[in-house]
Amino acid sequence: MGVLMRKHHGTILITGIARLAVTTLLVSLSLAFVDTVWAVYLESFFENASLVGFFSAFLSVLAFVFFFVFVPLIEKVNKVKLYFVSVFLSGVVYLVFFINRNFIIFVILSVIITALYSFRFTSFGIIVKDKSDKKNLSRNVALMFVFANISWVIGPLIAGLIFVEFGIPVIFLISSVFLFLAAFLFRISKIHDSNIERKINTRVFENFFEFFKDKDRVVTYILQAGVAFWWVLIYLYIPLLILESNINESWIGIFLFAVAVPLIIFEYSFAKLSEKYGSRKFFEAGFLILSFIALLSFFFSNIFVILSLLVLASVGVAMLEPTAESHFFDILKNKKEENRFYGPYNTSLEVGLVIGKIIPAIFLLFLPMKYIFPIFSVFMFLLFLVAKKSRNIVEKRKS
């Protein structure tokens, strides 16, 4: 509880990290609701699993571009204000999703929400880094993941029940309420930003190539992309597989609920262990677990056995998520690099999402759905090999 509260003259104070954690909880709850039904929502427009994959990939390509193009704005603008605005406007967009039935408007809204996502994600990551002592960075990052994953445990379960009972539009309405509440609580939390560059780097393409000149940044970039690649399987293709298996649609929410449970249980503990034993061991173990379970899933036809295996695979993800984030900040030299490179680093998520959507989508034009498993297995094993090239950062910190 030390990271959440501290004593000051006998009074218990809620730390800035605690206030950020509550905001994370609410924003993630909104995202969990929407992501639970997003694949089904897309299929209602496209009526084809492959087209769903390609459109999702298109949005990821846009996000990739936005992360780089918005670097000058991230450097110059107050991150706290930017985060508040992006959360609030996301709530407005979800309200429009609630009432919209037109395909063209749906596409426009999807582009807008993708741009807001890039603002929100980058600004929040920098805020967490700036509000953390260097000695507590890994734990604070893991704490954000824990609070986010609490939402990913309860969100899909509730969203699945609401979806079956009331339909998808209501999901967007409830999600917008969570975002408005998050924006309000964040606004009154008195979080301030002093990390603003007066002299900014407006050379977007130069910044792109400069980022990839450093080997450590490249390796961490690839590993982070691998985590995003795995989540495509879980949140896009497995819901479609559940629909194809002709079991009740509520199993989508139940599955996504179960997938997040190991993350809550293990992520914070793994983050503490990585401080002592080094990040590389956790990268290697995490990707090897994912590769093995994906391959094993291919040999089973029972959908419930497959879902159970994928829930177990989240133990591997718990080794990767906070480790990759804190590892990236650890290899940076100063706050200037933080402002300049954190946005580009986050494009790794979009690269992973694009590859995870397009490659299976291509195979699904010719093969049954179950062949996505060996595809994901091969990629996870390649990432295990890449992890061996990562710098083994050991953070010797006192508890």
mmCIF file of C-alpha atoms in Angstrom:
data_model
loop_
_atom_site.group_PDB
_atom_site.id
_atom_site.type_symbol
_atom_site.label_atom_id
_atom_site.label_comp_id
_atom_site.label_asym_id
_atom_site.label_seq_id
_atom_site.Cartn_x
_atom_site.Cartn_y
_atom_site.Cartn_z
ATOM 1 C CA MET A 1 0.000 0.000 0.000
ATOM 2 C CA GLY A 2 3.051 2.254 0.275
ATOM 3 C CA VAL A 3 2.816 3.286 -3.365
ATOM 4 C CA LEU A 4 -0.831 4.283 -2.912
ATOM 5 C CA MET A 5 -0.678 6.095 0.432
ATOM 6 C CA ARG A 6 1.879 7.910 2.561
ATOM 7 C CA LYS A 7 1.841 9.511 5.993
ATOM 8 C CA HIS A 8 2.404 13.236 6.421
ATOM 9 C CA HIS A 9 2.385 14.579 10.001
ATOM 10 C CA GLY A 10 0.178 11.677 11.070
ATOM 11 C CA THR A 11 -2.298 12.131 8.205
ATOM 12 C CA ILE A 12 -2.786 9.530 5.487
ATOM 13 C CA LEU A 13 -2.422 11.108 2.043
ATOM 14 C CA ILE A 14 -3.491 9.575 -1.258
ATOM 15 C CA THR A 15 -0.513 9.679 -3.615
ATOM 16 C CA GLY A 16 -0.565 10.947 -7.183
ATOM 17 C CA ILE A 17 0.019 7.383 -8.351
ATOM 18 C CA ALA A 18 -3.133 6.287 -6.515
ATOM 19 C CA ARG A 19 -5.182 8.972 -8.259
ATOM 20 C CA LEU A 20 -3.755 7.882 -11.597
ATOM 21 C CA ALA A 21 -4.602 4.279 -10.757
ATOM 22 C CA VAL A 22 -8.264 5.159 -10.169
ATOM 23 C CA THR A 23 -8.371 6.990 -13.501
ATOM 24 C CA THR A 24 -6.790 3.961 -15.162
ATOM 25 C CA LEU A 25 -9.457 1.748 -13.637
ATOM 26 C CA LEU A 26 -12.322 3.792 -15.102
ATOM 27 C CA VAL A 27 -10.803 4.362 -18.547
ATOM 28 C CA SER A 28 -9.872 0.696 -18.839
ATOM 29 C CA LEU A 29 -13.372 -0.323 -17.782
ATOM 30 C CA SER A 30 -14.748 1.698 -20.679
ATOM 31 C CA LEU A 31 -12.271 0.136 -23.107
ATOM 32 C CA ALA A 32 -12.998 -3.350 -21.761
ATOM 33 C CA PHE A 33 -16.708 -2.887 -22.420
ATOM 34 C CA VAL A 34 -16.129 -1.743 -26.007
ATOM 35 C CA ASP A 35 -13.401 -4.251 -26.881
ATOM 36 C CA THR A 36 -15.593 -7.117 -25.681
ATOM 37 C CA VAL A 37 -18.080 -6.440 -28.477
ATOM 38 C CA TRP A 38 -15.833 -4.642 -31.000
ATOM 39 C CA ALA A 39 -15.187 -7.680 -33.217
ATOM 40 C CA VAL A 40 -18.893 -8.536 -33.254
ATOM 41 C CA TYR A 41 -19.727 -4.867 -33.931
ATOM 42 C CA LEU A 42 -17.356 -4.787 -36.907
ATOM 43 C CA GLU A 43 -18.799 -8.016 -38.255
ATOM 44 C CA SER A 44 -22.267 -6.426 -38.213
ATOM 45 C CA PHE A 45 -20.954 -3.995 -40.859
ATOM 46 C CA PHE A 46 -18.597 -6.266 -42.834
ATOM 47 C CA GLU A 47 -20.160 -9.737 -42.313
ATOM 48 C CA ASN A 48 -16.790 -11.380 -42.968
ATOM 49 C CA ALA A 49 -14.010 -12.336 -40.501
ATOM 50 C CA SER A 50 -11.265 -11.508 -42.986
ATOM 51 C CA LEU A 51 -12.663 -8.019 -43.686
ATOM 52 C CA VAL A 52 -12.935 -7.430 -39.952
ATOM 53 C CA GLY A 53 -9.222 -8.187 -39.690
ATOM 54 C CA PHE A 54 -8.292 -5.892 -42.574
ATOM 55 C CA PHE A 55 -10.336 -2.928 -41.282
ATOM 56 C CA SER A 56 -8.862 -3.360 -37.806
ATOM 57 C CA ALA A 57 -5.412 -3.366 -39.400
ATOM 58 C CA PHE A 58 -6.262 -0.130 -41.239
ATOM 59 C CA LEU A 59 -7.045 1.565 -37.917
ATOM 60 C CA SER A 60 -3.773 0.298 -36.473
ATOM 61 C CA VAL A 61 -1.842 1.760 -39.419
ATOM 62 C CA LEU A 62 -3.530 5.101 -38.736
ATOM 63 C CA ALA A 63 -2.564 4.899 -35.070
ATOM 64 C CA PHE A 64 1.035 4.187 -36.113
ATOM 65 C CA VAL A 65 1.079 7.385 -38.185
ATOM 66 C CA PHE A 66 -0.582 9.427 -35.436
ATOM 67 C CA PHE A 67 1.968 8.365 -32.804
ATOM 68 C CA PHE A 68 4.794 9.816 -34.922
ATOM 69 C CA VAL A 69 2.996 12.868 -36.336
ATOM 70 C CA PHE A 70 1.841 13.993 -32.896
ATOM 71 C CA VAL A 71 5.336 13.928 -31.325
ATOM 72 C CA PRO A 72 5.812 17.758 -31.591
ATOM 73 C CA LEU A 73 2.442 18.288 -29.901
ATOM 74 C CA ILE A 74 3.283 15.807 -27.119
ATOM 75 C CA GLU A 75 6.567 17.647 -26.504
ATOM 76 C CA LYS A 76 5.036 21.114 -26.398
ATOM 77 C CA VAL A 77 1.587 20.656 -24.840
ATOM 78 C CA ASN A 78 0.761 20.098 -21.176
ATOM 79 C CA LYS A 79 0.350 16.314 -20.894
ATOM 80 C CA VAL A 80 -2.223 16.566 -18.099
ATOM 81 C CA LYS A 81 -4.507 18.822 -20.148
ATOM 82 C CA LEU A 82 -3.997 16.683 -23.239
ATOM 83 C CA TYR A 83 -4.953 13.526 -21.366
ATOM 84 C CA PHE A 84 -8.088 15.133 -19.922
ATOM 85 C CA VAL A 85 -9.253 16.403 -23.312
ATOM 86 C CA SER A 86 -8.591 13.065 -25.040
ATOM 87 C CA VAL A 87 -10.557 11.132 -22.387
ATOM 88 C CA PHE A 88 -13.481 13.575 -22.477
ATOM 89 C CA LEU A 89 -13.701 13.640 -26.283
ATOM 90 C CA SER A 90 -13.504 9.836 -26.392
ATOM 91 C CA GLY A 91 -16.630 9.821 -24.232
ATOM 92 C CA VAL A 92 -18.330 12.135 -26.733
ATOM 93 C CA VAL A 93 -17.376 9.845 -29.646
ATOM 94 C CA TYR A 94 -18.779 6.789 -27.839
ATOM 95 C CA LEU A 95 -22.047 8.677 -27.371
ATOM 96 C CA VAL A 96 -22.227 9.190 -31.132
ATOM 97 C CA PHE A 97 -21.432 5.485 -31.652
ATOM 98 C CA PHE A 98 -24.455 4.805 -29.425
ATOM 99 C CA ILE A 99 -26.885 6.552 -31.767
ATOM 100 C CA ASN A 100 -25.182 5.964 -35.133
ATOM 101 C CA ARG A 101 -26.202 3.288 -37.636
ATOM 102 C CA ASN A 102 -24.554 4.739 -40.760
ATOM 103 C CA PHE A 103 -21.459 3.000 -42.152
ATOM 104 C CA ILE A 104 -19.669 6.185 -43.337
ATOM 105 C CA ILE A 105 -20.140 7.890 -39.986
ATOM 106 C CA PHE A 106 -18.905 4.711 -38.298
ATOM 107 C CA VAL A 107 -15.665 4.871 -40.334
ATOM 108 C CA ILE A 108 -15.149 8.571 -39.519
ATOM 109 C CA LEU A 109 -15.749 7.948 -35.814
ATOM 110 C CA SER A 110 -13.295 5.041 -35.880
ATOM 111 C CA VAL A 111 -10.589 7.329 -37.274
ATOM 112 C CA ILE A 112 -11.311 10.005 -34.643
ATOM 113 C CA ILE A 113 -11.239 7.551 -31.740
ATOM 114 C CA THR A 114 -7.931 6.182 -33.062
ATOM 115 C CA ALA A 115 -6.376 9.666 -33.007
ATOM 116 C CA LEU A 116 -7.673 10.282 -29.482
ATOM 117 C CA TYR A 117 -6.255 6.932 -28.399
ATOM 118 C CA SER A 118 -2.752 7.959 -29.490
ATOM 119 C CA PHE A 119 -3.008 11.200 -27.492
ATOM 120 C CA ARG A 120 -4.402 9.463 -24.432
ATOM 121 C CA PHE A 121 -1.963 6.573 -24.392
ATOM 122 C CA THR A 122 1.198 8.631 -24.877
ATOM 123 C CA SER A 123 0.316 11.444 -22.482
ATOM 124 C CA PHE A 124 -0.711 9.063 -19.705
ATOM 125 C CA GLY A 125 2.449 6.953 -19.973
ATOM 126 C CA ILE A 126 4.631 10.045 -19.624
ATOM 127 C CA ILE A 127 2.564 11.300 -16.681
ATOM 128 C CA VAL A 128 3.045 7.992 -14.824
ATOM 129 C CA LYS A 129 6.785 8.079 -15.541
ATOM 130 C CA ASP A 130 7.133 11.671 -14.327
ATOM 131 C CA LYS A 131 5.163 11.008 -11.133
ATOM 132 C CA SER A 132 7.316 7.978 -10.256
ATOM 133 C CA ASP A 133 10.604 7.913 -8.414
ATOM 134 C CA LYS A 134 13.244 6.081 -10.417
ATOM 135 C CA LYS A 135 13.459 3.419 -7.724
ATOM 136 C CA ASN A 136 9.705 2.725 -7.945
ATOM 137 C CA LEU A 137 9.157 2.976 -11.705
ATOM 138 C CA SER A 138 8.738 -0.750 -12.414
ATOM 139 C CA ARG A 139 6.325 -1.203 -9.535
ATOM 140 C CA ASN A 140 4.253 1.861 -10.443
ATOM 141 C CA VAL A 141 4.005 0.760 -14.060
ATOM 142 C CA ALA A 142 2.953 -2.715 -12.892
ATOM 143 C CA LEU A 143 0.411 -1.114 -10.563
ATOM 144 C CA MET A 144 -1.203 0.698 -13.494
ATOM 145 C CA PHE A 145 -1.434 -2.610 -15.326
ATOM 146 C CA VAL A 146 -2.999 -4.267 -12.271
ATOM 147 C CA PHE A 147 -5.710 -1.609 -11.989
ATOM 148 C CA ALA A 148 -6.291 -1.734 -15.739
ATOM 149 C CA ASN A 149 -6.591 -5.501 -15.634
ATOM 150 C CA ILE A 150 -9.101 -5.366 -12.793
ATOM 151 C CA SER A 151 -11.285 -3.586 -15.337
ATOM 152 C CA TRP A 152 -10.455 -6.225 -17.940
ATOM 153 C CA VAL A 153 -11.634 -8.888 -15.492
ATOM 154 C CA ILE A 154 -15.007 -7.409 -14.583
ATOM 155 C CA GLY A 155 -15.628 -5.412 -17.787
ATOM 156 C CA PRO A 156 -15.956 -8.228 -20.343
ATOM 157 C CA LEU A 157 -18.114 -10.308 -18.001
ATOM 158 C CA ILE A 158 -20.592 -7.483 -17.427
ATOM 159 C CA ALA A 159 -20.407 -6.292 -21.037
ATOM 160 C CA GLY A 160 -21.108 -9.806 -22.304
ATOM 161 C CA LEU A 161 -24.281 -10.025 -20.227
ATOM 162 C CA ILE A 162 -25.427 -6.532 -21.291
ATOM 163 C CA PHE A 163 -24.680 -7.339 -24.933
ATOM 164 C CA VAL A 164 -26.810 -10.493 -24.874
ATOM 165 C CA GLU A 165 -29.664 -8.741 -23.080
ATOM 166 C CA PHE A 166 -29.700 -5.239 -24.619
ATOM 167 C CA GLY A 167 -27.429 -5.215 -27.682
ATOM 168 C CA ILE A 168 -24.224 -3.427 -28.638
ATOM 169 C CA PRO A 169 -25.389 0.264 -28.644
ATOM 170 C CA VAL A 170 -25.975 0.212 -24.883
ATOM 171 C CA ILE A 171 -22.350 -0.873 -24.416
ATOM 172 C CA PHE A 172 -21.186 2.373 -26.055
ATOM 173 C CA LEU A 173 -23.523 4.421 -23.859
ATOM 174 C CA ILE A 174 -22.222 2.901 -20.626
ATOM 175 C CA SER A 175 -18.622 3.215 -21.839
ATOM 176 C CA SER A 176 -19.077 6.925 -22.467
ATOM 177 C CA VAL A 177 -20.331 7.375 -18.887
ATOM 178 C CA PHE A 178 -17.166 5.731 -17.535
ATOM 179 C CA LEU A 179 -15.000 8.056 -19.638
ATOM 180 C CA PHE A 180 -16.837 11.179 -18.494
ATOM 181 C CA LEU A 181 -16.466 10.072 -14.877
ATOM 182 C CA ALA A 182 -12.749 9.353 -15.418
ATOM 183 C CA ALA A 183 -12.249 12.795 -16.987
ATOM 184 C CA PHE A 184 -14.003 14.480 -14.056
ATOM 185 C CA LEU A 185 -11.996 12.624 -11.388
ATOM 186 C CA PHE A 186 -8.749 13.254 -13.230
ATOM 187 C CA ARG A 187 -9.563 16.964 -13.529
ATOM 188 C CA ILE A 188 -10.054 17.331 -9.763
ATOM 189 C CA SER A 189 -7.055 15.145 -8.866
ATOM 190 C CA LYS A 190 -4.630 18.133 -8.977
ATOM 191 C CA ILE A 191 -2.075 16.273 -11.100
ATOM 192 C CA HIS A 192 0.326 18.768 -12.718
ATOM 193 C CA ASP A 193 2.743 18.541 -15.638
ATOM 194 C CA SER A 194 6.128 20.242 -15.612
ATOM 195 C CA ASN A 195 7.603 18.144 -18.431
ATOM 196 C CA ILE A 196 7.119 20.542 -21.338
ATOM 197 C CA GLU A 197 9.742 21.173 -24.004
ATOM 198 C CA ARG A 198 10.183 24.781 -25.103
ATOM 199 C CA LYS A 199 12.270 23.762 -28.077
ATOM 200 C CA ILE A 200 10.558 20.927 -29.943
ATOM 201 C CA ASN A 201 11.575 18.552 -32.707
ATOM 202 C CA THR A 202 9.268 19.043 -35.686
ATOM 203 C CA ARG A 203 11.191 16.760 -38.058
ATOM 204 C CA VAL A 204 8.895 13.763 -37.939
ATOM 205 C CA PHE A 205 10.764 11.543 -40.392
ATOM 206 C CA GLU A 206 14.139 12.355 -38.855
ATOM 207 C CA ASN A 207 12.718 11.465 -35.461
ATOM 208 C CA PHE A 208 11.508 8.149 -36.889
ATOM 209 C CA PHE A 209 14.948 7.132 -38.145
ATOM 210 C CA GLU A 210 16.694 8.453 -35.030
ATOM 211 C CA PHE A 211 14.558 6.215 -32.839
ATOM 212 C CA PHE A 212 15.667 3.080 -34.685
ATOM 213 C CA LYS A 213 19.376 3.908 -34.577
ATOM 214 C CA ASP A 214 19.636 2.546 -31.041
ATOM 215 C CA LYS A 215 19.742 -1.270 -30.763
ATOM 216 C CA ASP A 216 18.196 -1.391 -27.280
ATOM 217 C CA ARG A 217 15.244 0.731 -28.375
ATOM 218 C CA VAL A 218 14.703 -1.478 -31.431
ATOM 219 C CA VAL A 219 14.733 -4.714 -29.423
ATOM 220 C CA THR A 220 12.310 -3.332 -26.830
ATOM 221 C CA TYR A 221 10.130 -2.031 -29.660
ATOM 222 C CA ILE A 222 9.897 -5.503 -31.203
ATOM 223 C CA LEU A 223 9.131 -7.165 -27.867
ATOM 224 C CA GLN A 224 6.354 -4.686 -27.100
ATOM 225 C CA ALA A 225 4.933 -5.300 -30.583
ATOM 226 C CA GLY A 226 4.875 -9.002 -29.746
ATOM 227 C CA VAL A 227 2.622 -8.423 -26.749
ATOM 228 C CA ALA A 228 0.174 -6.466 -28.913
ATOM 229 C CA PHE A 229 0.349 -9.222 -31.539
ATOM 230 C CA TRP A 230 -0.823 -11.748 -28.946
ATOM 231 C CA TRP A 231 -3.767 -9.595 -27.838
ATOM 232 C CA VAL A 232 -5.103 -9.613 -31.404
ATOM 233 C CA LEU A 233 -5.619 -13.356 -31.049
ATOM 234 C CA ILE A 234 -7.455 -12.898 -27.762
ATOM 235 C CA TYR A 235 -9.665 -9.888 -28.520
ATOM 236 C CA LEU A 236 -10.318 -10.205 -32.241
ATOM 237 C CA TYR A 237 -10.035 -13.768 -33.486
ATOM 238 C CA ILE A 238 -11.089 -15.780 -30.440
ATOM 239 C CA PRO A 239 -14.473 -13.970 -30.176
ATOM 240 C CA LEU A 240 -14.999 -14.829 -33.847
ATOM 241 C CA LEU A 241 -13.985 -18.440 -33.129
ATOM 242 C CA ILE A 242 -16.520 -18.548 -30.297
ATOM 243 C CA LEU A 243 -19.241 -17.344 -32.661
ATOM 244 C CA GLU A 244 -18.167 -19.949 -35.230
ATOM 245 C CA SER A 245 -18.363 -22.690 -32.581
ATOM 246 C CA ASN A 246 -22.086 -22.028 -32.102
ATOM 247 C CA ILE A 247 -21.926 -21.642 -28.334
ATOM 248 C CA ASN A 248 -23.726 -18.892 -26.457
ATOM 249 C CA GLU A 249 -22.364 -15.407 -27.190
ATOM 250 C CA SER A 250 -22.065 -14.737 -23.450
ATOM 251 C CA TRP A 251 -18.963 -16.968 -23.506
ATOM 252 C CA ILE A 252 -17.091 -14.088 -25.168
ATOM 253 C CA GLY A 253 -17.448 -12.021 -22.016
ATOM 254 C CA ILE A 254 -16.728 -14.987 -19.739
ATOM 255 C CA PHE A 255 -13.552 -15.805 -21.664
ATOM 256 C CA LEU A 256 -12.249 -12.233 -21.672
ATOM 257 C CA PHE A 257 -13.041 -12.037 -17.964
ATOM 258 C CA ALA A 258 -10.997 -15.173 -17.276
ATOM 259 C CA VAL A 259 -8.066 -14.078 -19.476
ATOM 260 C CA ALA A 260 -7.410 -11.028 -17.304
ATOM 261 C CA VAL A 261 -7.444 -12.873 -13.961
ATOM 262 C CA PRO A 262 -3.835 -14.186 -14.169
ATOM 263 C CA LEU A 263 -2.682 -10.666 -15.038
ATOM 264 C CA ILE A 264 -4.087 -9.260 -11.804
ATOM 265 C CA ILE A 265 -2.645 -12.123 -9.774
ATOM 266 C CA PHE A 266 0.869 -12.162 -11.232
ATOM 267 C CA GLU A 267 1.862 -8.863 -12.904
ATOM 268 C CA TYR A 268 2.881 -6.903 -9.817
ATOM 269 C CA SER A 269 4.809 -9.869 -8.375
ATOM 270 C CA PHE A 270 6.604 -10.492 -11.670
ATOM 271 C CA ALA A 271 7.542 -6.793 -11.862
ATOM 272 C CA LYS A 272 9.166 -6.991 -8.423
ATOM 273 C CA LEU A 273 11.000 -10.187 -9.371
ATOM 274 C CA SER A 274 12.269 -8.651 -12.604
ATOM 275 C CA GLU A 275 13.902 -5.894 -10.550
ATOM 276 C CA LYS A 276 15.945 -8.559 -8.796
ATOM 277 C CA TYR A 277 16.602 -11.136 -11.515
ATOM 278 C CA GLY A 278 16.599 -9.021 -14.675
ATOM 279 C CA SER A 279 14.161 -8.256 -17.472
ATOM 280 C CA ARG A 280 15.576 -10.636 -20.077
ATOM 281 C CA LYS A 281 14.586 -13.801 -18.184
ATOM 282 C CA PHE A 282 10.984 -12.639 -18.036
ATOM 283 C CA PHE A 283 10.913 -11.728 -21.728
ATOM 284 C CA GLU A 284 12.213 -15.182 -22.662
ATOM 285 C CA ALA A 285 9.903 -17.120 -20.342
ATOM 286 C CA GLY A 286 6.824 -15.106 -21.308
ATOM 287 C CA PHE A 287 7.155 -15.557 -25.066
ATOM 288 C CA LEU A 288 8.097 -19.226 -24.745
ATOM 289 C CA ILE A 289 4.923 -19.905 -22.732
ATOM 290 C CA LEU A 290 2.788 -18.142 -25.354
ATOM 291 C CA SER A 291 4.415 -20.042 -28.224
ATOM 292 C CA PHE A 292 3.892 -23.423 -26.573
ATOM 293 C CA ILE A 293 0.257 -22.831 -25.612
ATOM 294 C CA ALA A 294 -0.675 -21.449 -29.047
ATOM 295 C CA LEU A 295 0.785 -24.545 -30.686
ATOM 296 C CA LEU A 296 -0.941 -26.837 -28.197
ATOM 297 C CA SER A 297 -4.297 -25.149 -28.881
ATOM 298 C CA PHE A 298 -4.081 -26.137 -32.546
ATOM 299 C CA PHE A 299 -4.331 -29.828 -31.650
ATOM 300 C CA PHE A 300 -7.626 -29.521 -29.762
ATOM 301 C CA SER A 301 -11.057 -29.190 -31.333
ATOM 302 C CA ASN A 302 -13.031 -28.640 -28.128
ATOM 303 C CA ILE A 303 -13.584 -24.896 -27.823
ATOM 304 C CA PHE A 304 -13.637 -24.992 -24.020
ATOM 305 C CA VAL A 305 -10.249 -26.718 -23.852
ATOM 306 C CA ILE A 306 -8.835 -24.073 -26.190
ATOM 307 C CA LEU A 307 -10.266 -21.238 -24.122
ATOM 308 C CA SER A 308 -8.849 -22.769 -20.940
ATOM 309 C CA LEU A 309 -5.376 -23.018 -22.475
ATOM 310 C CA LEU A 310 -5.495 -19.385 -23.580
ATOM 311 C CA VAL A 311 -6.467 -18.278 -20.081
ATOM 312 C CA LEU A 312 -3.417 -20.152 -18.780
ATOM 313 C CA ALA A 313 -1.281 -18.355 -21.380
ATOM 314 C CA SER A 314 -1.997 -15.054 -19.622
ATOM 315 C CA VAL A 315 0.615 -16.073 -17.043
ATOM 316 C CA GLY A 316 3.136 -15.543 -19.841
ATOM 317 C CA VAL A 317 1.623 -12.173 -20.722
ATOM 318 C CA ALA A 318 1.904 -11.134 -17.060
ATOM 319 C CA MET A 319 5.676 -11.557 -17.398
ATOM 320 C CA LEU A 320 5.775 -9.292 -20.444
ATOM 321 C CA GLU A 321 3.467 -6.265 -20.128
ATOM 322 C CA PRO A 322 4.946 -4.287 -17.208
ATOM 323 C CA THR A 323 8.456 -5.548 -17.950
ATOM 324 C CA ALA A 324 8.426 -4.118 -21.489
ATOM 325 C CA GLU A 325 7.074 -0.720 -20.408
ATOM 326 C CA SER A 326 9.496 -0.160 -17.519
ATOM 327 C CA HIS A 327 12.376 -1.624 -19.567
ATOM 328 C CA PHE A 328 11.870 1.047 -22.214
ATOM 329 C CA PHE A 329 11.962 3.904 -19.706
ATOM 330 C CA ASP A 330 15.053 2.369 -18.086
ATOM 331 C CA ILE A 331 17.055 2.503 -21.321
ATOM 332 C CA LEU A 332 16.290 6.192 -21.934
ATOM 333 C CA LYS A 333 18.869 8.758 -20.875
ATOM 334 C CA ASN A 334 16.737 11.779 -19.958
ATOM 335 C CA LYS A 335 13.301 13.453 -20.095
ATOM 336 C CA LYS A 336 14.026 14.908 -23.515
ATOM 337 C CA GLU A 337 14.332 11.386 -24.922
ATOM 338 C CA GLU A 338 11.197 10.445 -22.998
ATOM 339 C CA ASN A 339 9.128 13.145 -24.732
ATOM 340 C CA ARG A 340 10.736 12.498 -28.096
ATOM 341 C CA PHE A 341 10.699 8.706 -28.185
ATOM 342 C CA TYR A 342 7.794 7.471 -26.023
ATOM 343 C CA GLY A 343 5.221 8.255 -28.719
ATOM 344 C CA PRO A 344 7.244 6.476 -31.426
ATOM 345 C CA TYR A 345 7.825 3.574 -29.034
ATOM 346 C CA ASN A 346 4.065 3.167 -28.667
ATOM 347 C CA THR A 347 3.781 2.624 -32.420
ATOM 348 C CA SER A 348 5.152 -0.819 -31.586
ATOM 349 C CA LEU A 349 1.668 -1.621 -30.339
ATOM 350 C CA GLU A 350 0.205 -0.694 -33.705
ATOM 351 C CA VAL A 351 2.854 -2.650 -35.597
ATOM 352 C CA GLY A 352 1.996 -5.697 -33.521
ATOM 353 C CA LEU A 353 -1.708 -5.136 -34.051
ATOM 354 C CA VAL A 354 -1.351 -4.659 -37.812
ATOM 355 C CA ILE A 355 0.742 -7.811 -38.248
ATOM 356 C CA GLY A 356 -1.548 -9.727 -35.897
ATOM 357 C CA LYS A 357 -4.594 -8.725 -37.903
ATOM 358 C CA ILE A 358 -3.362 -8.836 -41.504
ATOM 359 C CA ILE A 359 -1.372 -12.083 -41.558
ATOM 360 C CA PRO A 360 -4.134 -14.240 -40.006
ATOM 361 C CA ALA A 361 -6.695 -12.428 -42.180
ATOM 362 C CA ILE A 362 -4.749 -13.468 -45.284
ATOM 363 C CA PHE A 363 -4.568 -17.090 -44.139
ATOM 364 C CA LEU A 364 -8.274 -17.071 -43.262
ATOM 365 C CA LEU A 365 -9.081 -16.372 -46.904
ATOM 366 C CA PHE A 366 -7.990 -19.961 -47.615
ATOM 367 C CA LEU A 367 -7.865 -21.904 -44.334
ATOM 368 C CA PRO A 368 -10.202 -22.701 -41.414
ATOM 369 C CA MET A 369 -10.090 -20.479 -38.338
ATOM 370 C CA LYS A 370 -8.060 -22.929 -36.217
ATOM 371 C CA TYR A 371 -4.944 -22.357 -38.344
ATOM 372 C CA ILE A 372 -4.411 -19.016 -36.623
ATOM 373 C CA PHE A 373 -2.856 -20.943 -33.722
ATOM 374 C CA PRO A 374 0.324 -22.201 -35.451
ATOM 375 C CA ILE A 375 0.738 -18.717 -36.968
ATOM 376 C CA PHE A 376 0.741 -17.127 -33.533
ATOM 377 C CA SER A 377 2.946 -19.895 -32.147
ATOM 378 C CA VAL A 378 5.662 -19.285 -34.743
ATOM 379 C CA PHE A 379 5.653 -15.536 -34.115
ATOM 380 C CA MET A 380 5.870 -15.979 -30.350
ATOM 381 C CA PHE A 381 8.855 -18.307 -30.749
ATOM 382 C CA LEU A 382 10.617 -15.768 -32.982
ATOM 383 C CA LEU A 383 10.069 -13.176 -30.272
ATOM 384 C CA PHE A 384 11.561 -15.560 -27.728
ATOM 385 C CA LEU A 385 14.717 -15.531 -29.872
ATOM 386 C CA VAL A 386 14.654 -11.725 -30.096
ATOM 387 C CA ALA A 387 14.315 -11.525 -26.295
ATOM 388 C CA LYS A 388 17.723 -13.163 -25.983
ATOM 389 C CA LYS A 389 19.189 -10.006 -27.583
ATOM 390 C CA SER A 390 17.624 -7.629 -25.055
ATOM 391 C CA ARG A 391 19.712 -5.789 -22.472
ATOM 392 C CA ASN A 392 19.289 -7.541 -19.128
ATOM 393 C CA ILE A 393 18.431 -4.652 -16.809
ATOM 394 C CA VAL A 394 18.567 -5.605 -13.126
ATOM 395 C CA GLU A 395 17.033 -2.982 -10.865
ATOM 396 C CA LYS A 396 18.428 -3.560 -7.381
ATOM 397 C CA ARG A 397 15.849 -1.774 -5.325
ATOM 398 C CA LYS A 398 14.799 -2.111 -1.745
ATOM 399 C CA SER A 399 11.251 -3.140 -0.992
#
